[in-house]
Coordinates of C-alpha atoms and ligand atoms in Angstrom, one line a residue:
X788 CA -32.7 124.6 73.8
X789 CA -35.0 127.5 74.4
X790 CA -33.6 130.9 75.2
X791 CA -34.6 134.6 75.8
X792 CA -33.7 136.9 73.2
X793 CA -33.5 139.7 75.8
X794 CA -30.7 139.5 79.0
X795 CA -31.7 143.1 80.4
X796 CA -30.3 144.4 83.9
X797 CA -28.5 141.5 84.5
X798 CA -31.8 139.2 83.9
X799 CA -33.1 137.3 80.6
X800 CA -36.9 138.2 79.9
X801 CA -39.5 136.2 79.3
X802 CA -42.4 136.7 76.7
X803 CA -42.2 137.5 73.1
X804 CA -43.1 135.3 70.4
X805 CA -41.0 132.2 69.6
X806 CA -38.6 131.9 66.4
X807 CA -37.3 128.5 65.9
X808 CA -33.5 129.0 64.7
X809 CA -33.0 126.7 61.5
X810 CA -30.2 124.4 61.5
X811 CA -28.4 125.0 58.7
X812 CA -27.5 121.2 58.7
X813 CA -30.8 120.4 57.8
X814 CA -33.0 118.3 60.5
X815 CA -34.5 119.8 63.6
X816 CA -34.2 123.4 64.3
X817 CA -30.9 124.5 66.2
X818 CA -33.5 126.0 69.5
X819 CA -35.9 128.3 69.9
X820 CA -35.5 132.3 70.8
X821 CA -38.4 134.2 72.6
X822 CA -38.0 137.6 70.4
X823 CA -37.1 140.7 71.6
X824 CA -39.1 143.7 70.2
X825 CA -38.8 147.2 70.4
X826 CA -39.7 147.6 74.1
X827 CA -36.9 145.1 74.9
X828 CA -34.6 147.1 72.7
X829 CA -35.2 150.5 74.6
X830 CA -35.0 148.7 77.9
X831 CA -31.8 147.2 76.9
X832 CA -30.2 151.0 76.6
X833 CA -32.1 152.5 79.4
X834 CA -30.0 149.4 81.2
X835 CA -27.0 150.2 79.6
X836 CA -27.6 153.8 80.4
X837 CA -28.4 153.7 84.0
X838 CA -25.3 151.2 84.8
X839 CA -23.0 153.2 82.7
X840 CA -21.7 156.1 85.8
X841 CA -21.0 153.4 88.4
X842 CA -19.2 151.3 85.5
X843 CA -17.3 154.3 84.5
X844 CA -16.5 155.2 88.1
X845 CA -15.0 151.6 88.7
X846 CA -10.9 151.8 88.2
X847 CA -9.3 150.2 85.3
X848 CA -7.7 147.7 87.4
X849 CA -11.2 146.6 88.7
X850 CA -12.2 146.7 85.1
X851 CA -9.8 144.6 84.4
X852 CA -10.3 141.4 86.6
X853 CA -14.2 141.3 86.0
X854 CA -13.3 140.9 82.2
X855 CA -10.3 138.6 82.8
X856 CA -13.7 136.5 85.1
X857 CA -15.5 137.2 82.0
X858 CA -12.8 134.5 80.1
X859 CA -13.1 132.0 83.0
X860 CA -16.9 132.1 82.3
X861 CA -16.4 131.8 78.7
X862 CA -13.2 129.3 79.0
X863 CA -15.8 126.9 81.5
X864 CA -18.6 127.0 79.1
X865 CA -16.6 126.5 76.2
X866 CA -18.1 122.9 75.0
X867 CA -21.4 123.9 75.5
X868 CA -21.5 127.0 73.7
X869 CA -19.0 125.5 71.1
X870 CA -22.4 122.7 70.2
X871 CA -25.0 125.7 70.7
X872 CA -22.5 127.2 67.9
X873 CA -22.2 124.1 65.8
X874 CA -26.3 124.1 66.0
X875 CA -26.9 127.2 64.7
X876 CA -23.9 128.5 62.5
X877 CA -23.0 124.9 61.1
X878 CA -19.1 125.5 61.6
X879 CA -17.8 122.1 63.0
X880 CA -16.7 121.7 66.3
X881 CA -13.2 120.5 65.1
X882 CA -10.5 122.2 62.6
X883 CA -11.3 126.1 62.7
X884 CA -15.0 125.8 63.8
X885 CA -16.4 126.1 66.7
X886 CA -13.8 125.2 69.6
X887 CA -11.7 127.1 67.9
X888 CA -14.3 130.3 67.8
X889 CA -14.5 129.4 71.7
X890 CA -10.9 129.1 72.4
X891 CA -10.0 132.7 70.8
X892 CA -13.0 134.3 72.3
X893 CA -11.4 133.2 75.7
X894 CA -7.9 134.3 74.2
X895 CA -8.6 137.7 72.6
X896 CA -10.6 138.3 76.5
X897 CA -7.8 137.4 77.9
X898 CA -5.4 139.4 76.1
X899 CA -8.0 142.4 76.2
X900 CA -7.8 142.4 80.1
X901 CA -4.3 143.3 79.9
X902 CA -4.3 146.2 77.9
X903 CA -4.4 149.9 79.6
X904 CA -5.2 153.6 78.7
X905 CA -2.3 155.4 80.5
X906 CA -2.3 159.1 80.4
X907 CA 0.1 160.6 78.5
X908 CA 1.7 163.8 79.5
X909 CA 2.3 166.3 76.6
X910 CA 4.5 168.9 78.4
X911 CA 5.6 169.2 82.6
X912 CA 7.9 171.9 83.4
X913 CA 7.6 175.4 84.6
X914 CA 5.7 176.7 82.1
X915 CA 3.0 173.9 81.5
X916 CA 1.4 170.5 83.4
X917 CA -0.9 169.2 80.3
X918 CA -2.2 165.5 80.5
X919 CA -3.9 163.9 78.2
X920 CA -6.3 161.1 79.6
X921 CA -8.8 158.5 78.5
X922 CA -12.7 158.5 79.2
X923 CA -15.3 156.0 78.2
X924 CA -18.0 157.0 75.7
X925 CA -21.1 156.1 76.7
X926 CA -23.3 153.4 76.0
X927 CA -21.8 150.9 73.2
X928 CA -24.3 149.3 70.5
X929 CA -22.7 146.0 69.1
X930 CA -24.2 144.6 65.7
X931 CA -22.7 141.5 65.0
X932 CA -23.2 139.1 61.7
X933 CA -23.5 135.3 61.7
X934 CA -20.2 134.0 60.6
X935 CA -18.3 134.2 64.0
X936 CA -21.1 135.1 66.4
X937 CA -19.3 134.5 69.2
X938 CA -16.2 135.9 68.7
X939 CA -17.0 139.2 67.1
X940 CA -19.2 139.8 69.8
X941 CA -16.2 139.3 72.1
X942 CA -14.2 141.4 69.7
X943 CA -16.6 144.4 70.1
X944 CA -17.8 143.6 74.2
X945 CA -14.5 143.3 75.6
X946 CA -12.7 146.4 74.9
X947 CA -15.6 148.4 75.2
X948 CA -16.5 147.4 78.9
X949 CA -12.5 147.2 79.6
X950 CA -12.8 150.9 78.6
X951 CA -15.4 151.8 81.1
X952 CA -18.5 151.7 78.5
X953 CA -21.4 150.0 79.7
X954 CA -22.6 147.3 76.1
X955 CA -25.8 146.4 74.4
X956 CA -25.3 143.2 71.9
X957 CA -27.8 142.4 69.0
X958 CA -26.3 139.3 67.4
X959 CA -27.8 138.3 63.8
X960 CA -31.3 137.0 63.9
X961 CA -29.6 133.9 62.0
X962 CA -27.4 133.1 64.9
X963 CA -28.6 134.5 68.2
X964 CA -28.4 131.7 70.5
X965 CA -25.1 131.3 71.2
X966 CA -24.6 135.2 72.0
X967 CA -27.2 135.1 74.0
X968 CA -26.7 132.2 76.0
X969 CA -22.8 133.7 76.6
X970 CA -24.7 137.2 78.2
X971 CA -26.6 135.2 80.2
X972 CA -23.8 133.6 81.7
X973 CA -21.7 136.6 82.0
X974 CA -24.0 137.9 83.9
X975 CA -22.8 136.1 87.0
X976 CA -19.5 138.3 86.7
X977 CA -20.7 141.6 85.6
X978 CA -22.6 144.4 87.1
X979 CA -26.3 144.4 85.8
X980 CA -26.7 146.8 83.0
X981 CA -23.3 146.3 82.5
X982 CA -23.7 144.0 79.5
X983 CA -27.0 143.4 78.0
X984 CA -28.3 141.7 74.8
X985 CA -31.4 141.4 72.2
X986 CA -32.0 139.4 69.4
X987 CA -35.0 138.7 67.6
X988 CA -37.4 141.0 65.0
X989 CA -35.5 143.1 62.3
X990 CA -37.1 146.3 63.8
X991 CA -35.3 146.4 67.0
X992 CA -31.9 147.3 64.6
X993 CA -32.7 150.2 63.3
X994 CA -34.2 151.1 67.3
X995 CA -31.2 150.7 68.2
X996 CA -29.1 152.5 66.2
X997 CA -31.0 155.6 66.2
X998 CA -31.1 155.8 69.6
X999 CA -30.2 159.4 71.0
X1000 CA -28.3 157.3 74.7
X1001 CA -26.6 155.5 72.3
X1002 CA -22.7 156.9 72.2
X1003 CA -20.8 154.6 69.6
X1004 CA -21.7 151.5 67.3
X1005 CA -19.9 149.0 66.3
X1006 CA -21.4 147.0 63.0
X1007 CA -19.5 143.8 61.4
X1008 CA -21.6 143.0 58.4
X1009 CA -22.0 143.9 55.1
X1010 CA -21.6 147.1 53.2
X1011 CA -24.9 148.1 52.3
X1012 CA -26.1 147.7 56.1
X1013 CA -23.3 149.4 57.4
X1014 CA -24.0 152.5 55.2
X1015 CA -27.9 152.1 56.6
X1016 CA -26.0 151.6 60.5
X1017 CA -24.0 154.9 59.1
X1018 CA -26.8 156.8 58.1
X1019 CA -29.0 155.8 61.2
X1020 CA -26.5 157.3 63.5
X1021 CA -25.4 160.7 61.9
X1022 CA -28.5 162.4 63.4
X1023 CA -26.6 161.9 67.0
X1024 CA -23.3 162.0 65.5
X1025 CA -22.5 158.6 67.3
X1026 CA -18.7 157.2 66.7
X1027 CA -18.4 154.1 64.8
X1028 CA -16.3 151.4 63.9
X1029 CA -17.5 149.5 60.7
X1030 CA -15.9 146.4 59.9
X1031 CA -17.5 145.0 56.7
X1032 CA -16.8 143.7 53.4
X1033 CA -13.9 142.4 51.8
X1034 CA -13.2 140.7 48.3
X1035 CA -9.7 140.1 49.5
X1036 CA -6.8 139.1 46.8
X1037 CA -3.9 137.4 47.0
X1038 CA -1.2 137.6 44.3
X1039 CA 1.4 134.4 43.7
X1040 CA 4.6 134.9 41.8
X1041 CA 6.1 132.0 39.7
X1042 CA 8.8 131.4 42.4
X1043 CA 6.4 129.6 44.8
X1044 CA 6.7 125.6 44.9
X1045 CA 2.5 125.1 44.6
X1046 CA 2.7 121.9 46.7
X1047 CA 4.4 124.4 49.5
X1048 CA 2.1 126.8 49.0
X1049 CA -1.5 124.7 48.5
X1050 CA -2.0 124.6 52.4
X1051 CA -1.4 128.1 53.1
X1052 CA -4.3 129.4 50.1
X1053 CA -6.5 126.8 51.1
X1054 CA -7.1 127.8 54.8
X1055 CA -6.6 131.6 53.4
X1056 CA -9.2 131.0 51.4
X1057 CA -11.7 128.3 53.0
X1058 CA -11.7 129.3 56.4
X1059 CA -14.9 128.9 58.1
X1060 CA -16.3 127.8 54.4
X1061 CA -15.2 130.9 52.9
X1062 CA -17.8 133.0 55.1
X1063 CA -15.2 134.9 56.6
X1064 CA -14.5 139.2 56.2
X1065 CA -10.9 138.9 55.7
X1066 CA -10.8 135.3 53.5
X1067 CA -9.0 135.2 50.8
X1068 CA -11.5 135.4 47.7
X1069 CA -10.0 135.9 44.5
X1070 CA -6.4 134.0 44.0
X1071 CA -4.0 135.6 40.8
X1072 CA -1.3 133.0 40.0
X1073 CA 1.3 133.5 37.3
X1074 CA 0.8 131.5 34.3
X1075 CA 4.3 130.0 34.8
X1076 CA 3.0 127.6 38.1
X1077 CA -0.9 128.3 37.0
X1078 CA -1.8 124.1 36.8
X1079 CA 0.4 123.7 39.6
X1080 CA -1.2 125.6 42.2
X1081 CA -4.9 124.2 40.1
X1082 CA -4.0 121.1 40.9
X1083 CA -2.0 121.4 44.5
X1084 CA -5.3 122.8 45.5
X1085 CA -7.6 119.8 44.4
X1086 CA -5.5 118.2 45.6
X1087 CA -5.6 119.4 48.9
X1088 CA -9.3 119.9 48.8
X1089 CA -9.9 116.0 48.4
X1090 CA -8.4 115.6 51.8
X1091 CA -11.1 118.0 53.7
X1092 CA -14.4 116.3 54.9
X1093 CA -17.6 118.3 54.4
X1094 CA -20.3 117.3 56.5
X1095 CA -22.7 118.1 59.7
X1096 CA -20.6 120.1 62.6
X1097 CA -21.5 117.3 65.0
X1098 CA -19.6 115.1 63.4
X1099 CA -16.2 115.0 65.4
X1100 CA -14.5 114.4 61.4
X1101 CA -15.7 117.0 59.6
X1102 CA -13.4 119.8 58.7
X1103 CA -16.0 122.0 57.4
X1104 CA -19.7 122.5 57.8
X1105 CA -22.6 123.9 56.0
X1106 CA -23.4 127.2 54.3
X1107 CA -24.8 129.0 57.0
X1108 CA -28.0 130.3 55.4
X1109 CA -30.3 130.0 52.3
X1110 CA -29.9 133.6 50.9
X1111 CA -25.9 132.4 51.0
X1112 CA -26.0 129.2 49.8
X1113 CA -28.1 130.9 46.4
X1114 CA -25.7 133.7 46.5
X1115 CA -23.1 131.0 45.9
X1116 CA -24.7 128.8 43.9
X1117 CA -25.9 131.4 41.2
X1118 CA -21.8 133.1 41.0
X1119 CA -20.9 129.4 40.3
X1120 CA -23.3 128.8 37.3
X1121 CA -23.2 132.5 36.1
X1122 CA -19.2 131.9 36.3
X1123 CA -19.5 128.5 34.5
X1124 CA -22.0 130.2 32.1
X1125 CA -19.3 132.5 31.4
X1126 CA -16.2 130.2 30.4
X1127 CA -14.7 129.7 33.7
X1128 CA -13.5 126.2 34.1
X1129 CA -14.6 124.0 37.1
X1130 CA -11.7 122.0 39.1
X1131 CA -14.0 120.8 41.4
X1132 CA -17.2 120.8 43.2
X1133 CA -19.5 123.2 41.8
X1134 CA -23.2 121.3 42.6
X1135 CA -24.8 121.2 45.9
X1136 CA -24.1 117.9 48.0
X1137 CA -27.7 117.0 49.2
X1138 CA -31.1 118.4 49.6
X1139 CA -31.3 118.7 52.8
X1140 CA -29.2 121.3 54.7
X1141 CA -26.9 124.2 53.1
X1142 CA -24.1 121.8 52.1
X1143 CA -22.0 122.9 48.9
X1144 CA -18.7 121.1 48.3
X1145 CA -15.3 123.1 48.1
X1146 CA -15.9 124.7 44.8
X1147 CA -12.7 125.9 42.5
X1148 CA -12.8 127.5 39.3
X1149 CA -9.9 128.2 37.0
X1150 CA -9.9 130.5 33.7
X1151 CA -11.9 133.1 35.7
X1152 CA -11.3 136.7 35.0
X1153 CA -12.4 140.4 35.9
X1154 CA -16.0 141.0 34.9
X1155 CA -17.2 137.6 36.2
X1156 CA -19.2 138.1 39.4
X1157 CA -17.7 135.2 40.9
X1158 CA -14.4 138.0 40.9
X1159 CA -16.0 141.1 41.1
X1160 CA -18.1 140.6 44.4
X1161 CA -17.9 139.3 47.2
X1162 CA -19.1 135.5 47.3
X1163 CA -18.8 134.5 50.9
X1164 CA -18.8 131.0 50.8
X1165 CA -16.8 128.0 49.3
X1166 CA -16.2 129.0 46.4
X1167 CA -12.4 130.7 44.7
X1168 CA -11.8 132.1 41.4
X1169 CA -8.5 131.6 40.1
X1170 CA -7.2 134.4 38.2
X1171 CA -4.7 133.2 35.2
X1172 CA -1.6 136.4 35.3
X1173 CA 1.4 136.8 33.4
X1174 CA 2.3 141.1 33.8
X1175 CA 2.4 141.5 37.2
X1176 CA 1.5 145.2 37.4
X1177 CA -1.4 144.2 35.5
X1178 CA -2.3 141.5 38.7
X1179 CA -1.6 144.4 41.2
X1180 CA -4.0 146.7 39.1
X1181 CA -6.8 144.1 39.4
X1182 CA -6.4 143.6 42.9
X1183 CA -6.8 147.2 43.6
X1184 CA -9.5 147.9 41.3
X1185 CA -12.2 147.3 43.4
X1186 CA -14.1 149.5 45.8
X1187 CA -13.2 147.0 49.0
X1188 CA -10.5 146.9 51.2
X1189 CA -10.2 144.5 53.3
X1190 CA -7.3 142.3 53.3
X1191 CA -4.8 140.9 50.7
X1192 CA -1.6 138.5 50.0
X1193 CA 1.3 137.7 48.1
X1194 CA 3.2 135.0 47.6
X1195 CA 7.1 134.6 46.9
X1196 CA 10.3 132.5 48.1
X1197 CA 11.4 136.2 47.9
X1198 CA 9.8 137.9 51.1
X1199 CA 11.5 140.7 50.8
X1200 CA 10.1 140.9 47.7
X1201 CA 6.7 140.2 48.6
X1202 CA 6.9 142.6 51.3
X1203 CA 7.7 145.6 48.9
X1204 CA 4.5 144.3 46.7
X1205 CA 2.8 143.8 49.6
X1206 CA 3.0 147.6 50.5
X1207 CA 1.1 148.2 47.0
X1208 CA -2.0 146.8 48.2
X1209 CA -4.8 148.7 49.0
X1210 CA -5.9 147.5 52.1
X1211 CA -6.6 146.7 55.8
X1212 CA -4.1 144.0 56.5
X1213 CA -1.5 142.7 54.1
X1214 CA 0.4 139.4 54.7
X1215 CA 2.9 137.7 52.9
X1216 CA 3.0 133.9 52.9
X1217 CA -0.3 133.6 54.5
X1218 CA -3.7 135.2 54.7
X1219 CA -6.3 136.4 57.1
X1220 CA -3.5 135.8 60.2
X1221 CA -4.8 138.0 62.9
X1222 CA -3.5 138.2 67.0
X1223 CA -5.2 140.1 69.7
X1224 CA -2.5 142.5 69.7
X1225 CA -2.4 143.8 65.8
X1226 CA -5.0 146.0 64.6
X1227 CA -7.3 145.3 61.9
X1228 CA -9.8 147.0 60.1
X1229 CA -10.6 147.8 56.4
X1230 CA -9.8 151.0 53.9
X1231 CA -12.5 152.2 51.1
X1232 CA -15.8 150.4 51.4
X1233 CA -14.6 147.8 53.8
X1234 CA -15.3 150.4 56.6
X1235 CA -13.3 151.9 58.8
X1236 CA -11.6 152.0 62.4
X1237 CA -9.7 149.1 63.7
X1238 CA -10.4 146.4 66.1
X1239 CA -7.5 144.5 68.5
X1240 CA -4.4 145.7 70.7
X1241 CA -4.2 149.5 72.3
X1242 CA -5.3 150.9 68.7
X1243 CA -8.5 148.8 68.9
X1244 CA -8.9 150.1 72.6
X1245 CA -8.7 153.5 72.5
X1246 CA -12.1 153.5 70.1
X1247 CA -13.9 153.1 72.9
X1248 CA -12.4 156.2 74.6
X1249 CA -11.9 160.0 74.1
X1250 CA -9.9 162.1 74.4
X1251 CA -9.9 164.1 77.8
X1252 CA -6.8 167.1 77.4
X1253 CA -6.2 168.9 81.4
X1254 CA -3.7 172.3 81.0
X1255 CA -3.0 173.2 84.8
Ligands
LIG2410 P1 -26.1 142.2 57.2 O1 -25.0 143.2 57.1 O2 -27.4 142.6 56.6 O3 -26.4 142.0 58.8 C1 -25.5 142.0 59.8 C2 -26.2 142.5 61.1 O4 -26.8 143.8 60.9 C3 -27.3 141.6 61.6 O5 -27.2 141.5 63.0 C4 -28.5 142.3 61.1 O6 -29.6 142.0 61.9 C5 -28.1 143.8 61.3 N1 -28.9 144.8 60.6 C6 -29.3 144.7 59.3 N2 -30.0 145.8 58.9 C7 -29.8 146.7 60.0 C8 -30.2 148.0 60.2 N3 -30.8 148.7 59.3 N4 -29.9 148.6 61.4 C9 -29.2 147.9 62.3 N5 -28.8 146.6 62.2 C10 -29.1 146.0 61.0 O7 -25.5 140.8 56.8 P2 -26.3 139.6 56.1 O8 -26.6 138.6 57.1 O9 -27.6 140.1 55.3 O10 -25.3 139.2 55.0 C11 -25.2 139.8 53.7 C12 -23.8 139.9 53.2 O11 -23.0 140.6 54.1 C13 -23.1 138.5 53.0 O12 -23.5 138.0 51.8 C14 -21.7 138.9 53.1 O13 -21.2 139.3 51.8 C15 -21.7 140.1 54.0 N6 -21.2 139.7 55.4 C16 -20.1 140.2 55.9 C17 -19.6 139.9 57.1 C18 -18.3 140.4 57.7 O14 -17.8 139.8 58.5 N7 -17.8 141.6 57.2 C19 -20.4 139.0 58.0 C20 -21.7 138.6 57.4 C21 -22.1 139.0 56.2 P3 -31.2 142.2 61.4 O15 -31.2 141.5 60.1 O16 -32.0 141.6 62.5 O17 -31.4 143.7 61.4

């Protein structure tokens, strides 16, 4: 499939040189984008710009059903995006890939629809009438990365247009077609200017987020580009809402039966072949039930298929780019190099395509890269404890905060704990649960602002106070 890498004023563009998107299954490329370039990228705001009063103007109600249309669209397309997804990203179509990604996009639009910015009224009497009330920014800039195209894009288009913002998307250069191929068809439903998209060169990012008609960004991705994306926008003092790494831990206490348990810290951990923000990335379990959980968790592992997303059987897909599937590769073999102790996997699967098994490693510790950053792929440390303020201090010593987890028969328990963890989103029995209606974001280095629910929503608003 060939697509335009620019959907501007409600039409995709032609021209611009051709990238062929790699497959990261190996084989023929995924489909071919025509580039956008800078001139796109300016167009794309001056779009966004020119569309934004009449948006604005429109009531929330009106709002409203043009974004609850907006899930039809994507709730009608859903197979066909769900294979341009497979294509390009590698995710499967079954288990948590790409049906899945299709199926919440439809669900968090949904949900998003519903919400409302009422005014609230501060004080009405004799002495004083003062409202406070909701506006819409401006002109939105969504960067989104290549591990849930689809639905981060949704995550960061729906609320913002629901607020009366007018949206340009830039989806990673890895993974552009499925975003793009979604604007286009939105465009049936929406205004145009309303919603517009590029994807192509590297340069038209930092266009983008410089640029002076651009009122808020919001950047999924990793740490060191949302400090560029930070940096970028200061000189216009543009809002943002950063949403980017995690090295999330999750903590088990000797109480938990491992076999209970393996299912739960598998999935917390290997969702979307570990190349997921809020995955669960380094496990600490109590030396009491340490071979236990090892095992429970081969165990498990031996029951997942890892093969091409097409494939109606396969559970879990490719690493989704070269640069990732080294990244993994090298904390592996600097981790085995190191004393850690592989339980499984731990050598790529073919040469052809980004494959790497499910990948665990036990006797890892602090100081072993494979612990101290964030690996982003199939690959868990498990983290030997046996002084539990000791695991606590470990899981809070690093500069992300993203998500964490413990895990205890004893929830009440685990909920206390729980509260000790510095980050985003803490669960208890599970990990990286999120809902349309709970907000998430990170603490420290994992950014900061919140996506979902009325918390999420009001990020793409100010604050408008009236004393009469
Ligand atoms: P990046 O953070 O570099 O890229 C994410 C997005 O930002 C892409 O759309 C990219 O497009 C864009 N971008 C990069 N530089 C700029 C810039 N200066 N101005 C504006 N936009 C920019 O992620 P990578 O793909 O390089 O992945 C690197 C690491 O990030 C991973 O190993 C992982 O640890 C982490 N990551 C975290 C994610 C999360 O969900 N929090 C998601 C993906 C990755 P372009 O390159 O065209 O500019």
């Amino acid at each position: 499939m060939q697509l335009s890498g620019a959907v501007i004023d409600g039409a995709p563009q032609s021209g611009g040189d051709l990238l062929e998107i790699v497959n990261p299954a190996g084989g023929d490329a995924a489909g071919t984008l025509s580039a956008a370039g800078e001139a796109d990228a300016l167009a794309a705001v001056a779009a966004a710009r020119a569309a934004f009063p009449a948006w604005a103007a429109r009531s929330p109600e009106e709002r409203a059903v043009l974004v609850n249309r907006c899930a039809d669209i994507i709730e009608a397309n859903a197979e066909e995006l769900a294979r341009l997804l497979t294509l390009e990203q590698g995710k499967p179509l079954n288990g948590m890939g790409s049906r899945f990604e299709l199926g919440g996009a439809a669900a968090w639009t949904r949900y998003t629809a519903s919400l409302k910015l009422p005014v609230d009224t501060i004080q009405d009497d004799a002495q004083a009438h003062i409202t406070v009330h909701r506006k819409p920014l401006g002109v939105v800039l969504s960067i989104t990365p290549w591990n849930w195209p689809v639905m981060i894009g949704i995550w960061h288009i729906m609320p913002a247009l629901l607020a009366g913002n007018t949206v340009v998307t830039k989806p990673s250069p890895y993974t552009p077609l499925s975003t793009m191929r979604l604007v286009q068809l939105l465009q049936d439903v929406l205004p145009p200017g309303v919603l517009n998209a590029v994807a192509g060169h590297d340069a038209i990012g930092p266009v983008l987020t410089a640029h002076p008609d651009v009122a808020k960004i919001c950047f999924t991705g990793s740490t060191r580009t949302g400090s560029a994306v930070m940096a970028s926008a200061a000189p216009t003092l543009k809002r943002l809402t950063l949403e980017l790494g995690g090295n999330d831990a999750g903590i088990v206490l000797p109480d938990c039966d491992p076999a209970a348990i393996a299912e739960g810290l598998f999935w917390g951990a290997l969702i979307n072949n570990g190349q997921t923000c809020a995955a669960l990335k380094r496990l600490y379990v109590h030396d009491s039930i340490y071979d236990g959980v090892c095992n429970a968790l081969v165990d498990f592992a031996a029951g997942v298929k890892v093969g091409n997303g097409l494939e109606e059987d396969s559970i879990l897909g490719p690493i989704q780019n070269r640069m990732q599937f080294e990244k993994v590769s090298r904390l592996v073999e600097e981790a085995k190099g190191s004393g850690a102790r592989l339980l499984c996997g731990g050598e790529a699967i073919s040469n052809s395509g980004y494959f790497y098994p499910v990948t665990f490693m036990a006797n890892c510790e602090k100081g072993m890269a494979l612990v101290d950053e964030e690996q982003f792929g199939p690959a868990l440390p498990i983290i030997r404890y046996t002084d539990l303020d000791d695991a606590l201090e470990q899981a809070n010593a690093l500069d992300v905060g993203l998500g964490g987890s413990i895990w205890s028969a004893d929830t009440a328990r685990a909920r206390d704990l729980a509260m000790q963890l510095e980050c985003g989103s803490a669960w208890v029995n599970k990990h990286g649960a999120i809902r349309p209606d709970v907000p998430f974001g990170g603490v420290k280095a994992s950014g900061f602002g919140v996506e979902f629910g009325h918390y999420g929503l009001e990020e793409f608003s100010s604050l408008h106070v009236i004393h009469d």
